[in-house]
mmCIF file of C-alpha atoms in Angstrom:
data_model
loop_
_atom_site.group_PDB
_atom_site.id
_atom_site.type_symbol
_atom_site.label_atom_id
_atom_site.label_comp_id
_atom_site.label_asym_id
_atom_site.label_seq_id
_atom_site.Cartn_x
_atom_site.Cartn_y
_atom_site.Cartn_z
ATOM 1 C CA MET A 27 -17.643 -14.278 -0.693
ATOM 2 C CA SER A 28 -15.792 -15.692 2.320
ATOM 3 C CA ASP A 29 -12.034 -15.376 2.726
ATOM 4 C CA GLU A 30 -11.672 -19.089 2.030
ATOM 5 C CA GLN A 31 -13.337 -18.648 -1.370
ATOM 6 C CA LEU A 32 -10.831 -16.000 -2.479
ATOM 7 C CA SER A 33 -8.147 -17.000 -4.959
ATOM 8 C CA ARG A 34 -4.748 -18.066 -3.676
ATOM 9 C CA ALA A 35 -3.160 -17.463 -7.074
ATOM 10 C CA PRO A 36 -0.718 -14.537 -7.189
ATOM 11 C CA VAL A 37 -2.241 -11.632 -9.129
ATOM 12 C CA PRO A 38 -0.469 -10.674 -12.373
ATOM 13 C CA ASP A 39 1.092 -7.213 -12.452
ATOM 14 C CA ARG A 40 0.222 -5.736 -15.834
ATOM 15 C CA ALA A 41 3.215 -3.368 -15.715
ATOM 16 C CA GLU A 42 5.882 -6.101 -16.023
ATOM 17 C CA ASP A 43 6.300 -9.486 -17.671
ATOM 18 C CA ASP A 44 6.018 -12.491 -15.344
ATOM 19 C CA ALA A 45 5.454 -10.259 -12.291
ATOM 20 C CA PHE A 46 2.902 -10.778 -9.550
ATOM 21 C CA PHE A 47 1.194 -9.123 -6.612
ATOM 22 C CA PRO A 48 0.068 -11.182 -3.587
ATOM 23 C CA SER A 49 -3.095 -13.249 -3.995
ATOM 24 C CA GLU A 50 -6.449 -11.880 -2.879
ATOM 25 C CA TYR A 51 -6.584 -14.530 -0.157
ATOM 26 C CA SER A 52 -3.127 -13.722 1.236
ATOM 27 C CA LEU A 53 -4.012 -10.039 1.604
ATOM 28 C CA THR A 54 -6.857 -10.945 3.957
ATOM 29 C CA LYS A 55 -4.283 -12.646 6.196
ATOM 30 C CA TYR A 56 -1.477 -10.091 6.021
ATOM 31 C CA THR A 57 -3.073 -6.658 5.641
ATOM 32 C CA SER A 58 -5.574 -4.502 7.490
ATOM 33 C CA SER A 59 -7.200 -1.103 7.009
ATOM 34 C CA LYS A 60 -5.892 -0.038 10.438
ATOM 35 C CA THR A 61 -2.777 -0.729 12.496
ATOM 36 C CA ASP A 62 -2.455 -1.419 16.217
ATOM 37 C CA PHE A 63 -1.268 2.137 16.898
ATOM 38 C CA ASP A 64 -2.245 2.793 20.509
ATOM 39 C CA GLY A 65 -2.143 6.575 20.686
ATOM 40 C CA THR A 66 1.252 6.757 22.381
ATOM 41 C CA THR A 67 2.556 10.300 22.748
ATOM 42 C CA TYR A 68 5.857 11.759 23.926
ATOM 43 C CA PRO A 69 5.171 14.609 26.378
ATOM 44 C CA LYS A 70 8.852 15.570 26.477
ATOM 45 C CA PRO A 71 10.077 15.234 22.870
ATOM 46 C CA TYR A 72 13.598 16.016 21.767
ATOM 47 C CA THR A 73 13.996 19.737 21.048
ATOM 48 C CA GLY A 74 17.767 20.024 20.707
ATOM 49 C CA GLY A 75 17.723 20.359 16.934
ATOM 50 C CA LYS A 76 20.948 18.392 16.327
ATOM 51 C CA TRP A 77 20.084 14.723 16.280
ATOM 52 C CA LYS A 78 18.265 13.224 13.316
ATOM 53 C CA ILE A 79 17.339 9.835 11.863
ATOM 54 C CA LEU A 80 18.540 8.488 8.513
ATOM 55 C CA MET A 81 15.896 6.281 6.915
ATOM 56 C CA ILE A 82 17.184 4.137 4.042
ATOM 57 C CA GLY A 83 14.328 2.971 1.814
ATOM 58 C CA SER A 84 14.173 0.662 -1.166
ATOM 59 C CA GLN A 85 13.986 2.189 -4.632
ATOM 60 C CA GLU A 86 13.319 -1.228 -6.188
ATOM 61 C CA ARG A 87 9.881 -2.551 -7.114
ATOM 62 C CA TYR A 88 10.596 -6.038 -8.455
ATOM 63 C CA LEU A 89 12.308 -8.853 -6.581
ATOM 64 C CA MET A 90 13.337 -11.763 -8.784
ATOM 65 C CA MET A 91 12.420 -15.128 -7.329
ATOM 66 C CA LYS A 92 14.379 -18.359 -7.671
ATOM 67 C CA GLY A 93 12.346 -19.404 -10.709
ATOM 68 C CA GLY A 94 12.839 -16.115 -12.537
ATOM 69 C CA GLU A 95 9.401 -14.613 -11.864
ATOM 70 C CA PHE A 96 9.119 -11.221 -10.181
ATOM 71 C CA PHE A 97 7.417 -10.332 -6.920
ATOM 72 C CA SER A 98 5.935 -6.841 -7.187
ATOM 73 C CA THR A 99 7.014 -5.526 -3.812
ATOM 74 C CA GLY A 100 8.867 -2.569 -2.253
ATOM 75 C CA ASN A 101 8.875 -1.340 1.339
ATOM 76 C CA HIS A 102 5.975 -2.358 3.548
ATOM 77 C CA PRO A 103 4.156 0.922 4.324
ATOM 78 C CA VAL A 104 3.271 0.059 7.927
ATOM 79 C CA GLU A 105 6.809 -1.122 8.692
ATOM 80 C CA MET A 106 8.178 2.166 7.423
ATOM 81 C CA LEU A 107 5.587 4.725 8.405
ATOM 82 C CA LEU A 108 4.513 3.623 11.876
ATOM 83 C CA PRO A 109 8.073 3.626 13.317
ATOM 84 C CA MET A 110 8.583 6.952 11.520
ATOM 85 C CA TYR A 111 5.469 8.292 13.254
ATOM 86 C CA HIS A 112 6.910 7.472 16.688
ATOM 87 C CA LEU A 113 10.363 8.857 15.908
ATOM 88 C CA ASP A 114 8.846 12.029 14.486
ATOM 89 C CA ALA A 115 6.501 12.420 17.461
ATOM 90 C CA ALA A 116 9.516 12.013 19.753
ATOM 91 C CA GLY A 117 11.055 15.084 18.118
ATOM 92 C CA PHE A 118 13.528 13.574 15.646
ATOM 93 C CA GLU A 119 13.712 14.903 12.104
ATOM 94 C CA ILE A 120 14.020 12.139 9.506
ATOM 95 C CA ASP A 121 16.136 12.279 6.357
ATOM 96 C CA VAL A 122 14.911 9.891 3.652
ATOM 97 C CA ALA A 123 17.440 8.306 1.295
ATOM 98 C CA THR A 124 17.668 5.504 -1.247
ATOM 99 C CA ILE A 125 20.799 4.045 -2.796
ATOM 100 C CA SER A 126 20.016 5.541 -6.204
ATOM 101 C CA GLY A 127 18.110 8.635 -5.125
ATOM 102 C CA ASP A 128 15.049 7.301 -6.957
ATOM 103 C CA PRO A 129 11.656 7.334 -5.180
ATOM 104 C CA VAL A 130 10.901 4.946 -2.337
ATOM 105 C CA LYS A 131 8.713 2.105 -3.600
ATOM 106 C CA PHE A 132 5.824 0.921 -1.429
ATOM 107 C CA GLU A 133 3.768 -2.243 -1.271
ATOM 108 C CA TRP A 134 0.751 0.006 -1.697
ATOM 109 C CA TRP A 135 -1.614 -2.938 -1.419
ATOM 110 C CA ALA A 136 -0.676 -3.031 2.285
ATOM 111 C CA PHE A 137 -1.345 0.651 3.009
ATOM 112 C CA PRO A 138 -3.814 1.003 5.943
ATOM 113 C CA HIS A 139 -6.154 3.562 4.387
ATOM 114 C CA GLU A 140 -8.255 4.004 7.537
ATOM 115 C CA ASP A 141 -5.320 4.598 9.885
ATOM 116 C CA GLU A 142 -4.974 8.284 10.716
ATOM 117 C CA ALA A 143 -1.500 8.014 12.266
ATOM 118 C CA VAL A 144 -0.024 6.318 9.212
ATOM 119 C CA LYS A 145 -1.829 8.618 6.777
ATOM 120 C CA SER A 146 -0.615 11.716 8.614
ATOM 121 C CA ILE A 147 3.049 10.733 8.652
ATOM 122 C CA TYR A 148 2.892 9.707 4.990
ATOM 123 C CA LYS A 149 1.492 13.110 4.103
ATOM 124 C CA LYS A 150 4.201 14.868 6.147
ATOM 125 C CA TYR A 151 7.038 13.002 4.410
ATOM 126 C CA GLU A 152 5.445 12.379 1.009
ATOM 127 C CA LYS A 153 7.737 14.807 -0.830
ATOM 128 C CA GLN A 154 10.859 13.246 0.701
ATOM 129 C CA LEU A 155 9.635 9.725 -0.077
ATOM 130 C CA LYS A 156 9.071 10.651 -3.726
ATOM 131 C CA ALA A 157 12.290 12.681 -4.009
ATOM 132 C CA PRO A 158 14.713 11.161 -1.488
ATOM 133 C CA LYS A 159 18.384 11.959 -1.074
ATOM 134 C CA LYS A 160 20.924 9.826 -2.926
ATOM 135 C CA LEU A 161 22.856 7.801 -0.368
ATOM 136 C CA ALA A 162 26.240 8.774 -1.828
ATOM 137 C CA ASP A 163 25.315 12.437 -1.432
ATOM 138 C CA VAL A 164 24.307 11.838 2.183
ATOM 139 C CA ILE A 165 27.628 10.145 2.913
ATOM 140 C CA GLY A 166 29.724 12.781 1.160
ATOM 141 C CA ASP A 167 33.326 12.395 2.278
ATOM 142 C CA GLY A 168 32.287 9.952 4.989
ATOM 143 C CA PHE A 169 30.517 10.031 8.332
ATOM 144 C CA THR A 170 32.410 11.156 11.423
ATOM 145 C CA ALA A 171 31.765 11.371 15.163
ATOM 146 C CA GLU A 172 30.068 14.700 14.460
ATOM 147 C CA THR A 173 27.563 13.359 11.922
ATOM 148 C CA PRO A 174 24.170 14.155 13.443
ATOM 149 C CA TYR A 175 22.388 10.844 12.840
ATOM 150 C CA LEU A 176 21.460 9.264 16.147
ATOM 151 C CA GLY A 177 19.764 6.367 14.398
ATOM 152 C CA VAL A 178 19.696 4.550 11.057
ATOM 153 C CA PHE A 179 16.306 3.060 10.207
ATOM 154 C CA ILE A 180 15.923 0.395 7.506
ATOM 155 C CA PRO A 181 12.338 -0.890 7.171
ATOM 156 C CA GLY A 182 11.286 -4.175 5.646
ATOM 157 C CA GLY A 183 9.117 -5.408 2.855
ATOM 158 C CA HIS A 184 10.647 -7.893 0.431
ATOM 159 C CA GLY A 185 11.914 -4.992 -1.683
ATOM 160 C CA VAL A 186 14.731 -4.347 0.778
ATOM 161 C CA LEU A 187 16.354 -7.572 -0.475
ATOM 162 C CA ASN A 188 17.150 -5.715 -3.703
ATOM 163 C CA GLY A 189 20.462 -3.921 -3.451
ATOM 164 C CA VAL A 190 20.517 -2.914 0.202
ATOM 165 C CA PRO A 191 22.187 -6.070 1.629
ATOM 166 C CA PHE A 192 24.841 -5.847 -1.116
ATOM 167 C CA SER A 193 25.607 -2.130 -0.810
ATOM 168 C CA ARG A 194 29.066 -1.121 0.370
ATOM 169 C CA GLN A 195 27.614 2.299 1.242
ATOM 170 C CA VAL A 196 24.987 0.761 3.517
ATOM 171 C CA GLY A 197 27.664 -1.416 5.087
ATOM 172 C CA ASP A 198 29.903 1.565 5.752
ATOM 173 C CA ILE A 199 27.038 3.447 7.398
ATOM 174 C CA LEU A 200 26.180 0.513 9.652
ATOM 175 C CA HIS A 201 29.843 0.032 10.641
ATOM 176 C CA TRP A 202 29.952 3.751 11.470
ATOM 177 C CA ALA A 203 26.746 3.516 13.510
ATOM 178 C CA GLN A 204 28.080 0.647 15.570
ATOM 179 C CA ALA A 205 31.490 2.256 16.116
ATOM 180 C CA ASN A 206 29.890 5.531 17.248
ATOM 181 C CA GLU A 207 27.139 4.037 19.429
ATOM 182 C CA ARG A 208 24.333 5.156 17.126
ATOM 183 C CA PHE A 209 21.167 3.092 16.869
ATOM 184 C CA THR A 210 20.301 0.711 14.033
ATOM 185 C CA ILE A 211 16.559 0.101 13.741
ATOM 186 C CA SER A 212 15.060 -2.556 11.471
ATOM 187 C CA LEU A 213 12.288 -5.127 11.202
ATOM 188 C CA CYS A 214 10.882 -8.008 9.191
ATOM 189 C CA HIS A 215 13.112 -8.478 6.094
ATOM 190 C CA GLY A 216 14.968 -5.249 6.900
ATOM 191 C CA PRO A 217 17.686 -6.939 8.998
ATOM 192 C CA ALA A 218 18.967 -8.401 5.729
ATOM 193 C CA SER A 219 20.623 -4.984 5.446
ATOM 194 C CA LEU A 220 23.029 -6.004 8.208
ATOM 195 C CA LEU A 221 24.651 -8.364 5.694
ATOM 196 C CA ALA A 222 25.964 -5.266 3.908
ATOM 197 C CA THR A 223 28.618 -4.919 6.615
ATOM 198 C CA ALA A 224 30.306 -8.041 5.158
ATOM 199 C CA VAL A 225 30.324 -6.813 1.530
ATOM 200 C CA ASP A 226 33.700 -6.909 -0.254
ATOM 201 C CA GLY A 227 35.270 -8.993 2.489
ATOM 202 C CA GLY A 228 34.249 -6.668 5.313
ATOM 203 C CA LYS A 229 33.819 -7.943 8.854
ATOM 204 C CA PHE A 230 30.187 -8.650 9.677
ATOM 205 C CA ALA A 231 29.381 -6.154 12.401
ATOM 206 C CA TYR A 232 26.730 -8.083 14.320
ATOM 207 C CA GLU A 233 28.278 -11.483 14.948
ATOM 208 C CA GLY A 234 26.687 -13.128 17.965
ATOM 209 C CA TYR A 235 23.872 -10.542 18.224
ATOM 210 C CA GLU A 236 20.323 -11.505 19.126
ATOM 211 C CA MET A 237 17.570 -10.121 16.912
ATOM 212 C CA CYS A 238 14.061 -10.547 15.537
ATOM 213 C CA VAL A 239 13.667 -11.239 11.800
ATOM 214 C CA PHE A 240 10.871 -12.407 9.508
ATOM 215 C CA PRO A 241 10.933 -16.236 9.706
ATOM 216 C CA ASP A 242 12.388 -18.172 6.794
ATOM 217 C CA THR A 243 9.775 -20.865 7.444
ATOM 218 C CA LEU A 244 7.028 -18.515 6.252
ATOM 219 C CA ASP A 245 8.926 -17.561 3.084
ATOM 220 C CA THR A 246 9.515 -21.240 2.269
ATOM 221 C CA GLY A 247 6.062 -22.411 3.353
ATOM 222 C CA ALA A 248 2.900 -20.405 3.942
ATOM 223 C CA ASN A 249 3.879 -17.391 1.830
ATOM 224 C CA ILE A 250 4.118 -19.644 -1.221
ATOM 225 C CA GLU A 251 1.112 -21.807 -0.324
ATOM 226 C CA ILE A 252 -1.290 -18.862 0.041
ATOM 227 C CA GLY A 253 0.115 -17.011 -2.949
ATOM 228 C CA TYR A 254 1.671 -14.105 -1.091
ATOM 229 C CA ILE A 255 4.876 -14.551 -3.087
ATOM 230 C CA PRO A 256 4.886 -16.121 -6.570
ATOM 231 C CA GLY A 257 7.425 -18.843 -5.818
ATOM 232 C CA PRO A 258 10.516 -19.770 -3.809
ATOM 233 C CA MET A 259 12.908 -16.938 -2.987
ATOM 234 C CA ALA A 260 16.430 -16.794 -4.391
ATOM 235 C CA TRP A 261 17.894 -16.548 -0.884
ATOM 236 C CA LEU A 262 16.661 -16.394 2.700
ATOM 237 C CA VAL A 263 17.353 -13.714 5.289
ATOM 238 C CA GLY A 264 17.612 -15.828 8.439
ATOM 239 C CA GLU A 265 19.682 -18.525 6.772
ATOM 240 C CA ASN A 266 22.288 -15.971 5.716
ATOM 241 C CA LEU A 267 22.340 -14.116 9.038
ATOM 242 C CA ARG A 268 22.871 -17.381 10.928
ATOM 243 C CA LYS A 269 26.099 -17.912 9.007
ATOM 244 C CA TYR A 270 27.492 -15.164 11.246
ATOM 245 C CA ASN A 271 26.392 -16.722 14.535
ATOM 246 C CA VAL A 272 23.343 -14.456 14.776
ATOM 247 C CA LYS A 273 20.674 -15.716 17.173
ATOM 248 C CA ILE A 274 17.163 -15.163 15.811
ATOM 249 C CA LEU A 275 14.798 -15.067 18.767
ATOM 250 C CA ASN A 276 11.405 -15.470 17.111
ATOM 251 C CA THR A 277 9.980 -18.472 15.280
ATOM 252 C CA GLY A 278 6.683 -16.855 14.267
ATOM 253 C CA ILE A 279 5.272 -13.351 13.843
ATOM 254 C CA THR A 280 3.676 -11.972 16.994
ATOM 255 C CA GLY A 281 4.934 -8.384 17.067
ATOM 256 C CA GLN A 282 8.063 -9.298 19.030
ATOM 257 C CA VAL A 283 10.835 -6.697 19.307
ATOM 258 C CA HIS A 284 14.278 -6.850 20.848
ATOM 259 C CA ARG A 285 17.167 -4.608 21.782
ATOM 260 C CA ASP A 286 20.731 -5.917 21.721
ATOM 261 C CA ARG A 287 23.107 -3.060 22.503
ATOM 262 C CA HIS A 288 22.305 -0.394 19.878
ATOM 263 C CA LEU A 289 20.475 -2.754 17.517
ATOM 264 C CA LEU A 290 16.659 -2.618 17.681
ATOM 265 C CA THR A 291 14.709 -5.192 15.676
ATOM 266 C CA GLY A 292 11.171 -6.494 15.141
ATOM 267 C CA ASP A 293 9.739 -9.662 13.650
ATOM 268 C CA SER A 294 7.183 -8.459 11.075
ATOM 269 C CA PRO A 295 4.661 -5.726 10.223
ATOM 270 C CA LEU A 296 2.980 -6.687 13.488
ATOM 271 C CA ALA A 297 6.040 -5.283 15.313
ATOM 272 C CA SER A 298 5.842 -1.844 13.687
ATOM 273 C CA ASN A 299 4.129 -0.085 16.591
ATOM 274 C CA ASN A 300 6.182 -1.867 19.234
ATOM 275 C CA LEU A 301 9.438 -1.120 17.432
ATOM 276 C CA GLY A 302 8.484 2.529 16.980
ATOM 277 C CA LYS A 303 7.890 2.890 20.712
ATOM 278 C CA LEU A 304 11.083 1.003 21.587
ATOM 279 C CA ALA A 305 13.137 3.172 19.235
ATOM 280 C CA ALA A 306 11.603 6.494 20.296
ATOM 281 C CA THR A 307 12.082 5.667 23.966
ATOM 282 C CA ALA A 308 15.672 4.449 23.507
ATOM 283 C CA LEU A 309 16.683 7.535 21.510
ATOM 284 C CA LEU A 310 15.077 9.927 23.987
ATOM 285 C CA GLU A 311 16.911 8.201 26.821
ATOM 286 C CA ALA A 312 20.174 8.564 24.893
ATOM 287 C CA VAL A 313 19.811 12.316 24.294
ATOM 288 C CA ASN A 314 18.719 12.944 27.870
ATOM 289 C CA LYS A 315 21.752 11.272 29.429
#
């Protein structure tokens, strides 16, 4: 059967009423058994033992669409694990957290089962991903200048739109990162997390920044037409970021990444390898200053 003969109807998720996985056809367009990992290594990794990365994952599986149906989603495995691979290879320990402390949820249908780099980093962090820290416990009495997180990494996948952009805790962490010149790393739908800095009347921390984000035009067009998502979304990432004078640099998904001050972003799963290299290099430069 050719790709064109595959169904474009979203696939029902038997675990939840009115919930759907991406269509068989859409998966041929958006997933692959291998990534574009290029074998990059870091001959002089960080060995100082102090600086770490905080990775905030999504504990939510189901994203409610505008029409009330659910998209069975989570974090995109390539968007999470390939940047993690680079950061880990560069010598940075990674703490995994979710808002609730419940397990990180993956879009497992997008896992590249023939990719050794992704499989190896998943195996290394599997226990943390299934039993992450609760974000409130990570924060404790609040972050200070001595808190040893050099970077905060928030991967994409539509699941990040659940909770993370509306979390005061996430907003506080991102305000802290910006005030203390720590890196914020995100891609695809992940930059929706930046909206958390404006929760409860807070000042949006990235006004006027340039960044790469998954295009709204795909979520309102092709993603519905090919059955990747089961209907129109309740809200759009780019549309809401632009309310704060954010400049989104990409119009499509080509693997584009960008650095604006301490904010590192990428446009889609295709940017996972590029963003991992950008982040690892930027953090190594920072610790070697």
